[in-house]
C-alpha cells in the first residue's frame, strides 16, 4: 500500500482540521494545487488568500481555479484572492480580522514547478521563517500550518534546516510540531506541520 506522499500527507493534516466556512491561506501558490484544495475544503462560505511573488504562478493558479469552477460549479469553492506578494507580507496584507481566526495555512517551498519557470527563483530561509512565525499568530486555536520542504535542490537544504530549527524552538504551549519524512533518503521532500494549541 505504501505511505502517503508528502503532499497527500499535508492535505490529510489540513482536511482533518479545516472546516467548511473557514478562512485559509496558501502562502506559496505555485501552480495552485493547494489553493484549489483549500477552496474546496473551505467551501462557498469560506475564504482563501494566496500569495506568490511570480506572476506566472498566479496565472497558473487562476486558470486552475477557473477550470474547477466551470467543472464543479462555482458555488462549490471558497472565494479566492491571489496576490502578487511574498508570504512574508501576510500580516500586512490580510485583513486585521483574520488574525487568530485562520483554520489552515499551507506552504510548499522551493521553486515554481512549471516547465517555463526560472528554477533559480526559490523561497529563502529568512522570509520563509518570518512567514511561518506570522502564521502562528494568524491561526485560530486548533488550526494548522503545513510546510513541505525540498532539501534536494540548491538552497533547499539550508531552508529546510532553518524551518526545522524554527519549528523545534516553538514553545510546546504554543503549538505541537511534527515531521513526516523518509529516513533513508536525506534529500527526499518532507513535511513539518504545526497545530496551534487550544486555550
Coordinates of C-alpha atoms in Angstrom, one line a residue:
X1 CA 0.0 0.0 0.0
X2 CA 2.8 2.4 0.8
X3 CA 2.9 5.6 2.8
X4 CA 1.2 8.9 1.7
X5 CA 3.3 11.3 -0.4
X6 CA 4.4 14.4 1.4
X7 CA 1.7 16.4 -0.5
X8 CA -1.0 13.9 0.4
X9 CA 0.1 13.9 4.0
X10 CA -0.1 17.7 4.2
X11 CA -3.6 17.6 2.6
X12 CA -4.7 15.0 5.1
X13 CA -3.5 17.0 8.1
X14 CA -5.4 20.1 6.8
X15 CA -8.5 18.1 5.8
X16 CA -8.9 16.8 9.4
X17 CA -8.8 20.3 10.8
X18 CA -10.2 22.9 8.3
X19 CA -14.0 23.1 8.4
X20 CA -16.4 24.4 5.7
X21 CA -16.9 28.2 6.1
X22 CA -13.4 28.8 7.5
X23 CA -10.5 31.0 6.4
X24 CA -7.4 29.5 4.8
X25 CA -4.1 30.7 3.3
X26 CA -2.0 29.3 0.5
X27 CA 1.3 31.0 1.4
X28 CA 3.1 29.7 -1.7
X29 CA 0.6 29.5 -4.5
X30 CA 2.8 27.8 -7.2
X31 CA 0.5 26.1 -9.7
X32 CA -2.5 26.5 -7.4
X33 CA -2.9 22.8 -6.3
X34 CA -3.1 23.8 -2.6
X35 CA -5.1 26.9 -3.4
X36 CA -7.8 24.7 -5.0
X37 CA -7.6 22.1 -2.3
X38 CA -8.2 24.9 0.4
X39 CA -11.0 26.5 -1.7
X40 CA -12.8 23.1 -2.0
X41 CA -12.4 22.4 1.7
X42 CA -13.4 25.8 3.0
X43 CA -16.4 25.8 0.6
X44 CA -18.5 28.7 -0.6
X45 CA -18.9 30.3 2.9
X46 CA -15.2 30.2 3.5
X47 CA -12.4 32.4 2.1
X48 CA -8.9 31.8 0.8
X49 CA -6.0 34.1 0.2
X50 CA -3.0 33.0 -1.9
X51 CA 0.5 34.6 -2.1
X52 CA 3.3 34.2 -4.7
X53 CA 6.0 36.5 -6.0
X54 CA 5.8 35.2 -9.6
X55 CA 3.1 36.4 -12.0
X56 CA 3.3 33.0 -13.8
X57 CA 2.2 31.3 -10.6
X58 CA -0.9 33.4 -10.2
X59 CA -1.8 32.9 -13.8
X60 CA -1.5 29.1 -13.5
X61 CA -3.4 29.1 -10.2
X62 CA -6.1 31.4 -11.5
X63 CA -6.6 29.1 -14.5
X64 CA -6.8 26.1 -12.3
X65 CA -9.4 27.7 -10.1
X66 CA -11.4 28.9 -13.2
X67 CA -11.5 25.4 -14.6
X68 CA -12.6 23.9 -11.3
X69 CA -15.4 26.5 -11.0
X70 CA -16.6 25.5 -14.5
X71 CA -16.3 21.8 -13.9
X72 CA -17.7 21.6 -10.4
X73 CA -20.0 24.7 -10.3
X74 CA -18.7 28.0 -9.0
X75 CA -20.7 27.7 -5.8
X76 CA -18.7 24.7 -4.5
X77 CA -15.5 26.7 -3.9
X78 CA -14.5 29.4 -1.5
X79 CA -13.9 32.9 -2.9
X80 CA -10.1 33.1 -3.5
X81 CA -7.9 36.2 -3.7
X82 CA -4.5 35.7 -5.3
X83 CA -1.9 38.3 -4.5
X84 CA 1.5 39.1 -6.2
X85 CA 3.2 39.4 -2.8
X86 CA 5.7 37.5 -0.7
X87 CA 4.3 35.2 2.1
X88 CA 6.5 37.4 4.4
X89 CA 3.9 40.2 3.9
X90 CA 0.9 38.2 5.0
X91 CA 0.5 40.1 8.3
X92 CA 0.4 43.4 6.5
X93 CA -1.9 42.3 3.7
X94 CA -4.5 40.1 5.3
X95 CA -7.5 41.9 6.9
X96 CA -7.0 42.5 10.6
X97 CA -10.0 40.3 11.4
X98 CA -8.0 37.3 10.1
X99 CA -5.6 37.4 13.0
X100 CA -6.3 34.4 15.3
X101 CA -9.1 33.1 13.0
X102 CA -7.5 31.2 10.2
X103 CA -8.1 27.4 10.1
X104 CA -5.2 26.4 7.9
X105 CA -2.1 27.8 6.2
X106 CA -0.1 25.8 3.7
X107 CA 3.5 26.3 2.5
X108 CA 5.1 24.4 -0.4
X109 CA 8.6 25.7 -0.5
X110 CA 11.2 25.6 -3.3
X111 CA 10.6 26.8 -6.9
X112 CA 7.7 27.0 -9.2
X113 CA 7.2 23.5 -10.7
X114 CA 6.5 24.7 -14.2
X115 CA 8.4 23.8 -17.4
X116 CA 8.8 27.5 -18.3
X117 CA 9.6 28.7 -14.7
X118 CA 13.0 30.1 -13.7
X119 CA 14.2 27.5 -11.2
X120 CA 16.7 29.9 -9.7
X121 CA 13.7 31.8 -8.2
X122 CA 13.3 29.9 -4.9
X123 CA 11.9 30.6 -1.5
X124 CA 14.5 31.7 1.0
X125 CA 15.1 30.9 4.7
X126 CA 14.7 34.4 6.2
X127 CA 11.4 35.2 4.5
X128 CA 10.1 31.7 4.9
X129 CA 10.8 31.5 8.7
X130 CA 9.3 35.1 9.1
X131 CA 6.2 33.9 7.3
X132 CA 5.9 30.8 9.4
X133 CA 6.1 32.9 12.6
X134 CA 3.3 35.2 11.4
X135 CA 1.3 32.1 10.5
X136 CA 1.1 31.0 14.2
X137 CA -0.4 34.5 15.0
X138 CA -3.0 34.1 12.2
X139 CA -4.1 30.6 13.2
X140 CA -7.1 30.0 15.4
X141 CA -6.7 27.6 18.3
X142 CA -6.6 24.1 16.7
X143 CA -5.6 25.5 13.3
X144 CA -2.7 24.0 11.4
X145 CA 0.3 25.1 9.4
X146 CA 1.9 22.7 6.9
X147 CA 5.3 23.2 5.3
X148 CA 6.5 21.0 2.5
X149 CA 10.3 21.2 2.3
X150 CA 12.7 20.2 -0.6
X151 CA 16.3 19.7 0.6
X152 CA 17.3 18.2 -2.7
X153 CA 17.6 21.4 -4.8
X154 CA 20.3 24.1 -4.4
X155 CA 19.3 26.3 -1.5
X156 CA 16.6 23.9 -0.3
X157 CA 18.8 22.2 2.3
X158 CA 19.5 25.5 4.0
X159 CA 15.9 26.4 4.0
X160 CA 14.8 23.1 5.4
X161 CA 17.4 23.4 8.2
X162 CA 16.1 26.9 9.1
X163 CA 12.5 25.8 9.1
X164 CA 13.2 22.8 11.2
X165 CA 15.2 24.8 13.7
X166 CA 12.4 27.4 13.9
X167 CA 9.7 24.7 14.4
X168 CA 11.8 22.9 17.1
X169 CA 12.1 26.2 19.0
X170 CA 8.3 26.9 19.0
X171 CA 7.2 26.5 22.7
X172 CA 5.0 23.4 23.3
X173 CA 2.3 25.5 24.9
X174 CA 2.0 27.5 21.6
X175 CA 1.9 24.6 19.1
X176 CA 2.7 21.0 18.6
X177 CA 5.2 20.3 15.8
X178 CA 5.7 17.1 13.9
X179 CA 7.9 15.9 11.0
X180 CA 6.9 13.4 8.3
X181 CA 9.8 12.2 6.2
X182 CA 11.5 9.2 4.6
X183 CA 14.6 8.5 6.7
X184 CA 16.6 6.6 4.1
X185 CA 16.8 9.5 1.6
X186 CA 18.2 12.7 3.1
X187 CA 17.3 14.7 0.1
X188 CA 13.7 13.5 -0.2
X189 CA 10.9 16.1 0.3
X190 CA 9.3 16.1 3.8
X191 CA 6.6 17.9 5.8
X192 CA 6.7 19.8 9.0
X193 CA 3.3 20.5 10.5
X194 CA 2.3 22.6 13.5
X195 CA -1.0 22.6 15.3
X196 CA -1.8 25.6 17.4
X197 CA -2.7 24.7 20.9
X198 CA -6.3 25.3 22.1
X199 CA -6.8 27.6 25.1

